[in-house]
Short mmCIF file of C-alpha atoms in Angstrom, two decimals:
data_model
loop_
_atom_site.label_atom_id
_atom_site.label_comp_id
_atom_site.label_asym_id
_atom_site.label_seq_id
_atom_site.Cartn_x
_atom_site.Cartn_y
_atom_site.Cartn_z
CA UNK A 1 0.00 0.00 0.00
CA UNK A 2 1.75 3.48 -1.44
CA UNK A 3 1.19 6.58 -0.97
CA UNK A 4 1.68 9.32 -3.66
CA UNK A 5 5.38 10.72 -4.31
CA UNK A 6 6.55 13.84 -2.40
CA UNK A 7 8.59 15.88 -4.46
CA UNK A 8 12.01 16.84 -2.69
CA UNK A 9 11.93 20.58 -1.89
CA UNK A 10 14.86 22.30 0.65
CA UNK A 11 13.14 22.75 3.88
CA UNK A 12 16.76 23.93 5.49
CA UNK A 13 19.11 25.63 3.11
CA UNK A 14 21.70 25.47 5.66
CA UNK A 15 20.91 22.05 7.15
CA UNK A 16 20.52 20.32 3.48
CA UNK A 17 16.97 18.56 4.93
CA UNK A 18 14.29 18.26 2.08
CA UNK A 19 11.01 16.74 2.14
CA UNK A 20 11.32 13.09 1.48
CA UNK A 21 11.89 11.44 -2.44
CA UNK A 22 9.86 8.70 -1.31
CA UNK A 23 6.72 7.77 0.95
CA UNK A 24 4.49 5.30 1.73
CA UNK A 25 3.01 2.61 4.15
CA UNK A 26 3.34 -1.17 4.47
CA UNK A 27 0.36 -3.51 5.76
CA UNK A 28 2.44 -5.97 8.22
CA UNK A 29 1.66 -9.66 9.06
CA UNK A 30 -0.84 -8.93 11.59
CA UNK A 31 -2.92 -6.16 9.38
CA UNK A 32 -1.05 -3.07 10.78
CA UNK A 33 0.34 -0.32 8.91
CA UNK A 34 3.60 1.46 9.14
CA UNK A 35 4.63 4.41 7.20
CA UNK A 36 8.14 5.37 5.88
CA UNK A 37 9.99 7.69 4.21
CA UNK A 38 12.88 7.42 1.90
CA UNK A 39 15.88 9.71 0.64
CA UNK A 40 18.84 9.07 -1.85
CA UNK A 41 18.90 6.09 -4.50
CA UNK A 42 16.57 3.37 -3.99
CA UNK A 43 19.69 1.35 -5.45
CA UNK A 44 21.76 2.53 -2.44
CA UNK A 45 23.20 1.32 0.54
CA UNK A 46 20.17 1.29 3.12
CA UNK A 47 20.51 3.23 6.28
CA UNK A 48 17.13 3.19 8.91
CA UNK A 49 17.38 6.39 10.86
CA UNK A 50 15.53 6.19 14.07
CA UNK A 51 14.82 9.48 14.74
CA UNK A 52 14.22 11.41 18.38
CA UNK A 53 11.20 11.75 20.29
CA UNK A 54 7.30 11.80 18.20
CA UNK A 55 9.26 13.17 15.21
CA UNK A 56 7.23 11.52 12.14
CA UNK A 57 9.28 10.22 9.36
CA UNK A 58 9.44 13.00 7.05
CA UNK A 59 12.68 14.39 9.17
CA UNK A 60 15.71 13.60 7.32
CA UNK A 61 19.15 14.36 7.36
CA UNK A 62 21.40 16.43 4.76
CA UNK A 63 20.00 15.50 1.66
CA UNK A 64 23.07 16.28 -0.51
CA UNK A 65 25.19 14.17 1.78
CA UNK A 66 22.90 11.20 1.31
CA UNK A 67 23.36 11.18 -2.48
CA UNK A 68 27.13 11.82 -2.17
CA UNK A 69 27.68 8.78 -0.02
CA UNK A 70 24.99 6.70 -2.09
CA UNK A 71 22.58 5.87 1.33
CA UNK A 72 18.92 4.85 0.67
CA UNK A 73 17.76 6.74 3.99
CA UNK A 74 14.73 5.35 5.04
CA UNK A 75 12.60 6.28 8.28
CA UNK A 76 10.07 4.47 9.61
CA UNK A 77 6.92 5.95 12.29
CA UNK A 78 7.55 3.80 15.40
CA UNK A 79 3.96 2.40 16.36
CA UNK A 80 0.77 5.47 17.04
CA UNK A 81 2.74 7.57 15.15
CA UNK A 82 2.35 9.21 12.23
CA UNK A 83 0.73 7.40 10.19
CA UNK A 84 1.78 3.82 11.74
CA UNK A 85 -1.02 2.52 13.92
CA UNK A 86 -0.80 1.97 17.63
CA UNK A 87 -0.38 -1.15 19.15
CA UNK A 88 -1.42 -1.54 22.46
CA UNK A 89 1.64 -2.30 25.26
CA UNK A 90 4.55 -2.78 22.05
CA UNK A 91 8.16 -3.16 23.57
CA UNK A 92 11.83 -2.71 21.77
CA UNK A 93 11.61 -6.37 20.94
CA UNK A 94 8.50 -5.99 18.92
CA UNK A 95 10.03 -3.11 17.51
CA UNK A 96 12.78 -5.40 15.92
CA UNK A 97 10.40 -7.44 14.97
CA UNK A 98 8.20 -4.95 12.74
CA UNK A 99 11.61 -3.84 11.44
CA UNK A 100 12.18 -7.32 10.59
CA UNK A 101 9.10 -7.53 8.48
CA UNK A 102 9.28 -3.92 7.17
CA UNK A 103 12.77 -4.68 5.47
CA UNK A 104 11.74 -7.55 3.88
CA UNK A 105 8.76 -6.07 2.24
CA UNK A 106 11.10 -2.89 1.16
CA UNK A 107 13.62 -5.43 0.37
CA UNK A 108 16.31 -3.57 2.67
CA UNK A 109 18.37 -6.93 2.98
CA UNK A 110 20.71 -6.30 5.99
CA UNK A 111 20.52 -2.34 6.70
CA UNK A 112 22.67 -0.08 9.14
CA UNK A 113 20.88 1.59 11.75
CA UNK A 114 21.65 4.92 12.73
CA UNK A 115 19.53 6.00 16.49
CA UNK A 116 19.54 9.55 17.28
CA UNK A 117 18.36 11.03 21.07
CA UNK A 118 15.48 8.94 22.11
CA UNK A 119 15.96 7.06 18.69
CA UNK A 120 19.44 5.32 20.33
CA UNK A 121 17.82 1.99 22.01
CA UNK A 122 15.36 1.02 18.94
CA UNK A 123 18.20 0.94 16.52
CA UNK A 124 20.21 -0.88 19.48
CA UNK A 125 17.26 -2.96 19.46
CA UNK A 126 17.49 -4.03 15.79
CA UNK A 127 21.32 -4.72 15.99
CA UNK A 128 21.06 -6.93 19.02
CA UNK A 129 18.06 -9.10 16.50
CA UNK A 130 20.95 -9.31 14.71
CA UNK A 131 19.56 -6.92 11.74
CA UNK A 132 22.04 -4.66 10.77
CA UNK A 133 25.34 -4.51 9.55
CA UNK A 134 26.40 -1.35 12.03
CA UNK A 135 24.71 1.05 14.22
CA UNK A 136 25.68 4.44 15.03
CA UNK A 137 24.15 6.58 18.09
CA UNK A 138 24.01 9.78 18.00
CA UNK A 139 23.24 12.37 21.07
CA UNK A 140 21.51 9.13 22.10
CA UNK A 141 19.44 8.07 25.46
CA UNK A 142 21.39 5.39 27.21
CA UNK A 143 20.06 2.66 29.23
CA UNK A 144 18.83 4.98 31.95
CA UNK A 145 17.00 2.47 34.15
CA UNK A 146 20.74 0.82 34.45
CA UNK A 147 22.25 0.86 38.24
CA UNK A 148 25.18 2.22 36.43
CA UNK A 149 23.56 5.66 36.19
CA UNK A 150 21.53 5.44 39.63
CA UNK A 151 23.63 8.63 40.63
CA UNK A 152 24.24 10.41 37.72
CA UNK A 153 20.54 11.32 36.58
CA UNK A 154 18.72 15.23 36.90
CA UNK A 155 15.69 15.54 38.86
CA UNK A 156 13.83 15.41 35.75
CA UNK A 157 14.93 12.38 34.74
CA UNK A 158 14.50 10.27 38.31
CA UNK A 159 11.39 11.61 38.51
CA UNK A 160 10.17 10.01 34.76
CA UNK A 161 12.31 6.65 35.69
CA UNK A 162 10.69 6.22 39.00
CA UNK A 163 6.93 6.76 37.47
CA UNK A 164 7.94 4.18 35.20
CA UNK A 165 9.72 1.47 37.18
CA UNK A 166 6.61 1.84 39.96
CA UNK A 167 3.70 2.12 37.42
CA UNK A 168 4.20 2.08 33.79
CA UNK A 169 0.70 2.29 32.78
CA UNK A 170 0.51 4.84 34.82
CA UNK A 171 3.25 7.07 33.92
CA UNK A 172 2.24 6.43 29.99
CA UNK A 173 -0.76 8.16 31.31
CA UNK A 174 0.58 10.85 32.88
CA UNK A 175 2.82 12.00 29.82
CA UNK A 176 0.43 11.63 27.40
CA UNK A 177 -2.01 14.39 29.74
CA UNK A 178 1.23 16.43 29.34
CA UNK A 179 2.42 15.88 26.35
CA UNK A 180 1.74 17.82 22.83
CA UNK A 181 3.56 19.05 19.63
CA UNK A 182 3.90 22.54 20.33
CA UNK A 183 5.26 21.83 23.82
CA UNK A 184 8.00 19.14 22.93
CA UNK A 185 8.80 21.75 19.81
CA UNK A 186 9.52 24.38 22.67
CA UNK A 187 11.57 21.87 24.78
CA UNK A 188 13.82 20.82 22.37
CA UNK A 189 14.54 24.08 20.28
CA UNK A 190 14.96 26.02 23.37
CA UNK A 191 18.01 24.20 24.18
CA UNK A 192 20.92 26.59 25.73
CA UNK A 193 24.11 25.79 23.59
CA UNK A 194 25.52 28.14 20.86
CA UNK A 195 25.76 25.24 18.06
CA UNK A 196 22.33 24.04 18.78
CA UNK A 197 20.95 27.66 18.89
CA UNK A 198 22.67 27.60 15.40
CA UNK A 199 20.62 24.69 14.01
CA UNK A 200 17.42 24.97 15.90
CA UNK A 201 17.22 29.03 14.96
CA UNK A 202 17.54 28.32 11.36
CA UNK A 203 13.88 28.89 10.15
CA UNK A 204 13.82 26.75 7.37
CA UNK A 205 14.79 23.87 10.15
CA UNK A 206 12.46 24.97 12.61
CA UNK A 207 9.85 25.02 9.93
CA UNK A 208 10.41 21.25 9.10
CA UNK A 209 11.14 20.32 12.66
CA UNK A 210 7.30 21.66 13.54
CA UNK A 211 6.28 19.52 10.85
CA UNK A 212 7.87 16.49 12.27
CA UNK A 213 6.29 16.47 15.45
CA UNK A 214 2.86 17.36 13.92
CA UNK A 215 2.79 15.01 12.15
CA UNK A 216 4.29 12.41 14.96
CA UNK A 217 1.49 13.83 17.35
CA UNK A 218 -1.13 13.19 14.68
CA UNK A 219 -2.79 10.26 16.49
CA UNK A 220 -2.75 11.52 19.48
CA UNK A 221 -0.03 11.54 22.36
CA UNK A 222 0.06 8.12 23.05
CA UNK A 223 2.55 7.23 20.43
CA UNK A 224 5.30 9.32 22.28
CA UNK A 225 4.33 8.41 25.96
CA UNK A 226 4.88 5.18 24.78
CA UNK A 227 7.85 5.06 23.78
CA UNK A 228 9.64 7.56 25.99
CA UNK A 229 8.39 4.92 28.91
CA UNK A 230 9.87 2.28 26.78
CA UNK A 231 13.77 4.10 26.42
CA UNK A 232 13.03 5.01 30.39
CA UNK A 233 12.52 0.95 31.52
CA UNK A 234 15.24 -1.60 31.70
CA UNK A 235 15.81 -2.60 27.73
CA UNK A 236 14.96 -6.26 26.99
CA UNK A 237 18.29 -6.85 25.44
CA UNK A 238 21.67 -7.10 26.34
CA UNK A 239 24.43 -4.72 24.46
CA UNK A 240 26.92 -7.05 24.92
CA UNK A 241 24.63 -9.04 22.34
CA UNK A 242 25.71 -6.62 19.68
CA UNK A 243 28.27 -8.08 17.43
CA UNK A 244 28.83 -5.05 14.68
CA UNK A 245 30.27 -2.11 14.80
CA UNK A 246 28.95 0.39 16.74
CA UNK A 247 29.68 3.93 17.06
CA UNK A 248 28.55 6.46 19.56
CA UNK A 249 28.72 10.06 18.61
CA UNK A 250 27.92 12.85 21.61
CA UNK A 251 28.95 16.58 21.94
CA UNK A 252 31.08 17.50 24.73
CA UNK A 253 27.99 20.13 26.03
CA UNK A 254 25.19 17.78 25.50
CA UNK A 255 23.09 18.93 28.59
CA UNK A 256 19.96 16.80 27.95
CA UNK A 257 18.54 15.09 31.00
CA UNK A 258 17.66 12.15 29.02
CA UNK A 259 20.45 11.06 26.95
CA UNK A 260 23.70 9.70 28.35
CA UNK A 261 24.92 10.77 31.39
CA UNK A 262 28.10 10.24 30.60
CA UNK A 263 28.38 10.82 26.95
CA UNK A 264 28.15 7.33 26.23
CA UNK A 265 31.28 6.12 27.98
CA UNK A 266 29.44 3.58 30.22
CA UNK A 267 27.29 2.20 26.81
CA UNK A 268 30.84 2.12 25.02
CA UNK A 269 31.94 -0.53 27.44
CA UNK A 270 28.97 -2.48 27.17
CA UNK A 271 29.35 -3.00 23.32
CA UNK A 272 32.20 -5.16 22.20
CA UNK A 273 32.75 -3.59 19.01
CA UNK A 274 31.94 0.23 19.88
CA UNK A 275 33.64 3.39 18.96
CA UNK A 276 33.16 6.48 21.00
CA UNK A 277 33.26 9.86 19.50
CA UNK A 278 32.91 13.13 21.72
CA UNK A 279 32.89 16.35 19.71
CA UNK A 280 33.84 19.41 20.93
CA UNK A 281 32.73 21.32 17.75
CA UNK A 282 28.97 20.97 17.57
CA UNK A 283 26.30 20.91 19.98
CA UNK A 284 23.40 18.02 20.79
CA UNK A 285 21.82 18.67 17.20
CA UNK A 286 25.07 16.94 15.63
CA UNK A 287 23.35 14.70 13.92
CA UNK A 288 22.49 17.39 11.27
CA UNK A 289 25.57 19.43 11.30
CA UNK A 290 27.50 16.39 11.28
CA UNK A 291 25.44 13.80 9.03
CA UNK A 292 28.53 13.24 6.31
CA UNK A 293 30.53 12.63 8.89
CA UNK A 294 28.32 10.27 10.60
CA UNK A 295 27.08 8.04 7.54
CA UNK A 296 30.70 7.97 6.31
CA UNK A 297 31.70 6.32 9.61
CA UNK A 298 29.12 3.75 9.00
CA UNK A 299 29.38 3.01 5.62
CA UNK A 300 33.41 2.47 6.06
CA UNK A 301 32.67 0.43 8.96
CA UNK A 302 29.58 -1.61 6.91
CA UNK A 303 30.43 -1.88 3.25
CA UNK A 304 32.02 -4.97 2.15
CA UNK A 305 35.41 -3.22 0.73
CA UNK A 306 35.67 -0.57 3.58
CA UNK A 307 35.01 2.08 1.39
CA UNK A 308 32.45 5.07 0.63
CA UNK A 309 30.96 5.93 -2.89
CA UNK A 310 33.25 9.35 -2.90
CA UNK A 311 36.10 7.02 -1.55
CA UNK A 312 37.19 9.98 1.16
CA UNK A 313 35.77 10.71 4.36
CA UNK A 314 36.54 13.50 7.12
CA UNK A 315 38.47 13.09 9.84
CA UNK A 316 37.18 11.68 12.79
CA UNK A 317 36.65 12.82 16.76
CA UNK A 318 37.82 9.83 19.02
#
């Protein structure tokens, strides 16, 4: 089941994000839908970006960098998003398992994964099924509910763990009252640092950003309260069950409450094959100012001969 074609208009001159080449929506096993977006060839190497909280898949990444590299981006609205229908109580292991399905219908063979803020445990999720070929994290949550991180977490954040340990239903409940476009929009572009103010004032970005979460709170708030409970429980996997490369990008002034504590230094250690990268040049929005740099990494890491379609990459930040 298709949708019609979006044409791919700039929506950030400076951030290279146009609205998607591709769209549409697959009917899964059990009669659900799930709707995607695509950038770059459909001949290319395919890269799922899970994207951060109730953003709807029409959010890419810098389309011009996409093509370079020769990535088939695709996104995907995680369940009562979007346009993907709910399902009731779905975990990070169904996840996997829709992904599963989803990339044999779009014949996406064995993709990299690429999980960005609260995006970071569902593409986890898909490398510990064993899906991918690599996984990058970017600015991502960690395993929060970990005793690792027991005294490392803001007010904010114990608060939403201990609602969720004690009652999840309950907490789902509670963020969903709370919860709506306009408010997460004013959350996360309000953040303090210079190189997100950068990204997050550019209107043409703002602009799309709005659109994202619109269209991720189109069905209601449930979608995100869902999820956000989900990335704020214990994960039902093990990251020592992750056998691919991994890398874990973070800025050095990444103040979020709800991504890693500590930059990713104690998820590092948990992966066997993990790379950490802390930048000191961009902010917590680095996926966007930094997407070439990102996919590059992966697709070295990934592609059978080591190598990227333009055959150079930047130099990295270990």
């Amino acid at each position: 089941m298709s949708e019609a074609l979006s044409s791919a208009r700039p929506e950030s001159g400076r951030m290279g994000v146009r609205a998607p080449e591709r769209v549409g929506r697959v009917r899964l096993g059990d009669g659900r839908g799930l709707g995607w977006a695509e950038w770059g060839p459909e001949s290319g190497v395919p890269v799922l970006l899970c994207s951060g909280s109730a953003t709807g898949r029409r959010l890419g990444l810098d389309t011009d960098a996409v093509a370079a590299l020769g990535v088939r981006l695709v996104t995907v609205d995680r369940p009562g998003l979007g346009v993907s229908d709910a399902l009731p109580g779905w975990t990070l292991r169904d996840w996997a398992g829709d992904i599963r399905e989803f990339a044999r219908i779009r014949g996406l063979g064995r993709f990299a994964a690429v999980g960005y803020s609260i995006g970071a445990p569902f593409a986890l999720a898909c490398a510990a099924a064993g899906l991918t070929a690599g996984v990058a994290v970017v600015s991502g949550t960690d395993e929060l509910a970990h005793p690792a991180f027991a005294g490392l977490l803001e007010p904010e954040a114990r608060f939403v763990l201990r609602r969720a340990a004690e009652d999840p239903a309950g907490a789902e409940r509670l963020l969903a009252e709370a919860a709506s476009a306009e408010a997460l929009f004013e959350v996360v572009t309000g953040a303090p640092g210079e190189h997100d103010r950068r990204v997050f004032g550019d209107p043409g970005f703002r602009r799309a950003y709005r659109r994202a979460l619109a269209e991720g709170f189109a069905r209601g708030p449930g979608g995100y309260a869902r999820e956000t409970v989900l990335a704020a429980t214990r994960w039902p996997f093990d990251p020592a069950d992750i056998r691919v490369p991994a890398d874990l990008w973070y800025s050095a002034d990444d103040g979020n409450p709800f991504h890693s504590p500590d930059l990713g230094a104690t998820l590092a250690a948990r992966i066997p094959a993990a790379r950490r990268h802390v930048l000191a040049d961009a902010g917590t929005a680095l996926l966007w100012t930094h997407a070439r740099e990102i996919l590059g990494t992966l697709l070295e890491e990934t592609l059978p001969d080591g190598t990227v379609p333009d055959g150079t990459l930047p130099d990295g930040h270990i």
